[in-house]
XYZ file of C-alpha atoms in Angstrom:
400
model
C 93.476 84.610 83.842
C 92.107 84.352 80.322
C 89.870 81.400 81.202
C 88.463 83.307 84.187
C 87.863 86.296 81.919
C 86.054 84.209 79.308
C 83.806 82.660 81.963
C 82.732 86.133 83.104
C 82.175 87.440 79.594
C 79.891 84.508 78.770
C 77.537 85.679 81.520
C 77.361 89.324 80.392
C 74.791 91.123 78.276
C 75.849 93.197 75.270
C 75.265 96.390 77.244
C 77.433 95.118 80.111
C 80.161 94.062 77.688
C 80.170 97.448 75.967
C 80.411 99.166 79.329
C 83.625 97.311 80.099
C 85.264 98.772 76.961
C 85.075 102.285 78.416
C 87.995 103.698 80.394
C 85.539 104.443 83.200
C 84.127 100.922 83.263
C 81.044 100.636 85.498
C 80.506 97.858 88.016
C 78.475 94.753 87.229
C 77.172 93.912 90.711
C 75.361 90.712 89.735
C 78.664 89.228 88.528
C 80.832 90.692 91.288
C 82.758 92.977 88.917
C 83.766 96.230 90.654
C 83.991 99.496 88.758
C 87.408 100.342 87.374
C 88.912 103.487 85.869
C 91.727 102.599 83.482
C 93.133 106.116 83.196
C 96.148 106.720 85.391
C 99.481 108.371 84.655
C 103.026 107.566 85.711
C 105.430 109.110 83.210
C 108.105 110.129 85.713
C 106.484 109.311 89.010
C 102.839 108.774 89.928
C 100.848 111.672 88.463
C 97.594 113.461 89.240
C 96.919 111.629 92.480
C 98.251 113.897 95.189
C 101.674 113.698 96.806
C 104.192 111.393 95.134
C 107.903 111.127 94.397
C 108.733 113.065 91.236
C 111.637 112.005 89.041
C 113.242 113.978 86.215
C 111.143 114.305 83.081
C 111.614 111.408 80.642
C 113.988 113.355 78.381
C 116.135 113.965 81.471
C 116.086 110.301 82.455
C 117.271 109.440 78.950
C 120.173 111.855 79.367
C 121.472 109.708 82.248
C 122.248 106.798 79.887
C 121.518 104.533 82.858
C 118.721 102.003 82.379
C 119.154 100.612 85.908
C 118.146 103.977 87.371
C 115.259 104.250 84.913
C 114.017 100.837 86.058
C 114.283 101.925 89.705
C 112.194 104.998 88.917
C 109.547 102.750 87.373
C 109.663 100.443 90.370
C 109.150 103.301 92.833
C 106.353 104.737 90.681
C 104.505 101.421 90.733
C 105.184 100.974 94.457
C 103.558 104.319 95.224
C 100.698 103.555 92.826
C 100.018 100.310 94.696
C 100.250 102.047 98.066
C 97.630 104.577 97.034
C 95.458 101.921 95.387
C 95.478 99.916 98.611
C 94.038 102.930 100.434
C 91.557 103.908 97.736
C 90.028 100.460 97.404
C 89.436 100.207 101.154
C 86.903 102.998 100.628
C 85.730 101.598 97.263
C 87.142 104.734 95.626
C 87.712 103.788 91.986
C 87.807 107.209 90.408
C 90.103 108.529 87.683
C 93.892 108.534 88.377
C 93.519 105.951 91.115
C 93.933 102.678 89.234
C 96.801 100.301 88.475
C 97.026 100.889 84.717
C 99.651 103.566 84.136
C 99.680 105.053 80.633
C 103.459 105.272 80.354
C 106.100 105.231 78.932
C 105.928 107.493 75.894
C 108.306 105.887 73.388
C 107.633 108.158 70.438
C 110.688 109.534 68.661
C 111.454 113.197 69.379
C 112.448 114.426 65.954
C 110.765 117.834 65.637
C 111.572 120.535 68.252
C 108.189 122.155 67.570
C 106.461 119.172 69.147
C 105.296 120.391 72.514
C 105.396 116.923 74.096
C 108.906 115.945 73.061
C 110.206 116.264 76.610
C 108.023 113.340 77.725
C 109.894 111.021 75.336
C 113.361 109.478 75.640
C 114.697 111.508 72.718
C 115.491 110.997 69.062
C 117.314 107.659 69.086
C 115.263 104.459 68.541
C 117.754 102.193 70.338
C 118.102 104.373 73.443
C 114.318 104.838 73.503
C 113.773 101.072 73.370
C 116.282 100.360 76.150
C 114.813 102.997 78.475
C 111.271 101.932 77.608
C 111.964 98.278 78.439
C 113.608 99.300 81.716
C 110.671 101.475 82.761
C 108.184 98.724 81.879
C 110.154 96.247 84.032
C 109.936 98.672 86.920
C 106.220 99.307 86.489
C 105.067 95.730 85.936
C 107.426 93.934 88.332
C 108.279 90.252 88.260
C 105.855 88.811 90.810
C 103.116 86.275 90.222
C 100.661 89.173 90.181
C 101.460 92.105 87.906
C 102.414 95.145 90.000
C 100.944 97.740 87.631
C 100.276 97.581 83.897
C 102.506 99.702 81.658
C 101.415 101.215 78.334
C 103.593 101.926 75.290
C 102.303 105.045 73.555
C 101.448 106.502 71.009
C 101.329 103.882 68.236
C 102.572 104.922 65.736
C 104.598 107.654 64.009
C 103.263 110.206 66.472
C 105.712 113.065 66.843
C 103.664 116.194 66.272
C 102.937 118.880 65.425
C 100.148 118.923 67.984
C 97.870 121.373 66.173
C 97.112 119.039 63.263
C 97.050 115.690 65.054
C 93.253 115.288 64.927
C 93.071 115.431 61.115
C 96.620 114.890 59.806
C 97.365 111.900 57.539
C 100.861 110.404 57.368
C 100.831 109.007 53.842
C 104.292 109.530 52.351
C 106.523 108.007 55.020
C 109.249 105.805 53.573
C 109.228 102.131 54.654
C 112.805 102.516 55.872
C 111.877 105.423 58.153
C 108.857 103.520 59.460
C 110.790 100.355 60.317
C 114.113 101.875 61.374
C 112.938 104.999 63.203
C 109.351 104.858 64.442
C 108.587 101.180 65.075
C 111.704 99.611 66.693
C 110.952 100.786 70.236
C 107.362 99.523 70.062
C 108.525 96.182 68.713
C 111.099 95.890 71.512
C 108.585 96.665 74.255
C 106.059 94.202 72.816
C 108.390 91.296 72.057
C 111.116 91.751 74.679
C 109.593 94.053 77.286
C 106.273 92.253 77.784
C 104.353 95.532 77.922
C 100.685 94.909 78.747
C 99.097 97.857 76.942
C 99.661 99.804 73.738
C 97.997 103.172 73.122
C 97.088 104.048 69.533
C 97.710 107.586 68.323
C 95.433 110.393 67.135
C 96.504 110.951 63.541
C 95.858 108.891 60.417
C 98.424 106.530 58.968
C 98.154 105.702 55.273
C 94.572 106.970 55.224
C 93.249 105.240 58.356
C 93.082 106.661 61.886
C 95.716 104.868 63.965
C 93.014 103.577 66.325
C 91.176 102.101 63.333
C 94.180 100.930 61.358
C 94.227 97.290 60.317
C 97.778 97.819 59.089
C 99.075 98.986 62.473
C 96.874 97.184 64.980
C 96.184 93.867 63.304
C 98.849 93.173 60.701
C 101.893 94.626 62.469
C 101.071 94.651 66.187
C 99.150 91.408 66.576
C 99.946 89.239 63.534
C 103.618 90.070 62.957
C 104.702 90.914 66.517
C 102.359 88.557 68.367
C 101.030 91.139 70.837
C 98.544 89.497 73.244
C 97.780 92.495 75.454
C 95.224 95.258 75.096
C 95.064 98.386 72.965
C 93.698 101.617 74.409
C 92.797 104.706 72.397
C 94.330 108.071 73.046
C 91.763 110.264 74.739
C 89.099 111.387 72.297
C 90.735 109.585 69.353
C 87.611 107.586 68.452
C 85.417 110.676 68.307
C 87.930 112.083 65.790
C 86.676 109.400 63.372
C 83.327 111.159 62.976
C 83.655 114.697 64.360
C 83.433 117.393 61.646
C 86.825 118.930 60.959
C 88.690 115.841 62.134
C 89.246 112.594 60.212
C 85.594 112.192 59.143
C 86.024 108.542 58.113
C 82.826 107.450 59.908
C 79.344 109.000 59.907
C 78.594 108.661 63.619
C 79.745 107.336 66.999
C 78.267 103.862 66.504
C 80.025 103.179 63.201
C 83.260 104.729 64.469
C 83.177 102.529 67.567
C 82.538 99.415 65.498
C 85.429 100.264 63.174
C 87.802 100.824 66.109
C 86.929 97.608 67.966
C 87.070 95.467 64.830
C 90.469 96.966 64.018
C 91.725 96.060 67.469
C 91.197 99.025 69.821
C 89.877 97.271 72.929
C 89.451 100.202 75.314
C 88.315 103.753 74.654
C 89.397 106.832 76.503
C 86.359 108.886 75.529
C 82.597 108.527 75.141
C 81.971 107.030 71.683
C 81.893 103.379 72.816
C 78.634 104.057 74.626
C 77.115 103.651 71.154
C 78.394 100.076 70.708
C 75.030 98.436 71.569
C 73.489 100.483 68.736
C 76.284 99.291 66.429
C 75.417 95.682 67.282
C 71.736 96.286 66.528
C 72.694 97.886 63.210
C 74.834 94.895 62.260
C 78.059 96.936 62.131
C 79.754 94.674 64.683
C 79.016 91.312 66.281
C 78.765 90.467 69.942
C 81.688 88.039 69.535
C 83.927 90.823 68.216
C 83.115 92.841 71.333
C 83.726 89.757 73.495
C 87.308 89.474 72.273
C 88.129 92.928 73.593
C 86.261 92.435 76.875
C 88.200 89.217 77.489
C 91.507 91.049 77.044
C 90.474 93.761 79.486
C 89.214 91.399 82.169
C 92.294 89.214 81.724
C 94.468 92.240 82.561
C 92.434 92.941 85.695
C 92.821 89.324 86.785
C 96.574 89.563 86.185
C 96.628 92.642 88.422
C 94.838 90.702 91.159
C 91.886 93.077 91.041
C 89.375 90.303 91.739
C 91.449 88.361 94.274
C 91.524 88.616 98.076
C 94.408 90.615 99.550
C 95.986 87.457 100.942
C 96.785 86.319 97.385
C 98.278 89.627 96.187
C 101.697 90.495 97.592
C 101.433 94.155 96.594
C 98.492 94.765 98.942
C 100.977 94.780 101.813
C 102.751 97.923 100.567
C 102.127 100.588 103.245
C 101.085 104.171 102.635
C 104.269 105.321 104.385
C 106.399 104.570 101.292
C 104.837 107.464 99.371
C 107.406 110.242 98.908
C 109.605 108.547 101.502
C 113.133 109.725 102.253
C 114.675 106.845 100.293
C 112.478 107.502 97.259
C 113.261 111.219 97.219
C 116.974 110.505 97.560
C 116.888 108.450 94.368
C 115.001 111.262 92.615
C 117.726 113.721 93.686
C 120.485 111.370 92.512
C 118.759 111.060 89.147
C 118.343 114.837 88.881
C 122.113 115.142 89.279
C 122.836 112.327 86.820
C 120.672 113.898 84.110
C 122.619 117.171 84.062
C 124.719 117.705 80.953
C 127.156 120.628 80.722
C 127.417 121.360 77.011
C 129.777 124.325 77.095
C 131.548 126.101 79.936
C 132.990 129.147 78.219
C 135.712 130.928 80.215
C 135.037 128.532 83.126
C 131.961 130.497 84.152
C 130.861 127.539 86.243
C 131.029 126.851 89.083
C 129.807 130.240 90.263
C 132.311 131.994 92.490
C 131.323 132.051 96.139
C 133.217 135.306 96.668
C 130.843 137.214 94.376
C 128.787 139.892 96.057
C 125.934 140.114 93.550
C 124.531 137.621 91.037
C 121.733 138.578 88.662
C 119.172 135.844 87.959
C 116.788 136.760 85.153
C 113.390 135.336 84.322
C 110.369 134.252 86.399
C 111.016 130.534 85.863
C 113.996 130.712 88.208
C 111.571 131.077 91.122
C 108.634 129.080 89.695
C 108.316 125.663 91.296
C 105.418 124.328 89.212
C 107.296 125.075 85.982
C 109.834 122.449 87.053
C 107.278 119.664 87.433
C 107.047 119.085 83.671
C 104.098 117.208 82.172
C 102.068 114.429 83.830
C 103.243 115.423 87.285
C 102.345 114.510 90.828
C 102.705 116.767 93.848
C 106.264 116.734 95.242
C 106.626 117.443 98.959
C 109.073 120.227 98.117
C 110.549 121.735 94.986
C 113.987 123.315 94.988
C 113.798 126.111 92.428
C 116.826 127.339 90.500
C 116.980 130.451 92.674
C 116.655 128.527 95.929
C 119.300 126.041 94.828
C 121.739 128.849 94.065
C 121.085 130.518 97.398
C 121.623 127.238 99.228
C 124.920 126.728 97.411
C 126.305 130.261 97.659
C 125.218 131.059 101.204
C 123.981 134.254 102.801
C 127.018 136.338 101.811
C 125.921 136.591 98.176
C 122.992 138.736 97.142
């Protein structure tokens, strides 16, 4: 795949190369390269692309303490992603949330309850996070000759909130022990043992440098020490934080920020700054060869996904649309929803609710709110059983 990628890159102009480093990469018709949108989500089921099987939120999957089920959830997510991709590509529909690169799992450590995205992680324990992360990556990427979908370990590194300050905050006093024993083990496990294809760099600064422009994180640790051969993608808008007033302000403009990010090792941008890369080349801030390295990694991943091959050579193209939100898939989601439940305290044996009660008061709008239950990065389930509906189903018509 890498040799095929290099052969293509050698034929491209600087402008064409720079275009391929954008998440919404345009087509290059003269070289037979179709457009591709790298941004798709699959945190707990295929997200933002219509109907799909929805599994418990990641924090709930972690509560199962069952990596085999987590892997099955990843496998079903990638199966449904392939099924939809097979349909989309028939109509040359390569829009956002329709590709094979799923930006999941989130393996950050949930240490601060004020962090609004903690529920999309596997919790506070580095070992449990690593085991669940590896399992989900196995499910997403598969074990065939052609990669099923590409998983992404995010957000590298030490990204655990608070959200409000993430675009300008600098983590500069973290102890080496906390870095290596708390925040990095899961990433190291997914890179060295999980074979994850993508790593997403985080918004904030680490030791003075934005994570997506950090030689310490992206070059020294990720590539040199851990031997990561895959691609690095920026969090969305992270490169513009380099130069936007009120954010990191480590670069004067988009061109210099883009050059800094690519040279540091951020191959793909979710954002708009990389459009200035041709100007950065003209200004001498970055060389064409440095851009080539990133383009080769990106095209290599697309070759590994079979994106340039005929359907006859890609086993996943035979996955039918009928598997999406199928009965078998939804049954597994229900089983996992039951497995995630943890009863912390049952004072006076309040549960189970007595069926001979005549009236039960249920307080709060969330009891009857289906969308509240979908969590973050959700797809459209065919049906949601709310708390209120579930209680009514269990207790029957005799209870008001």
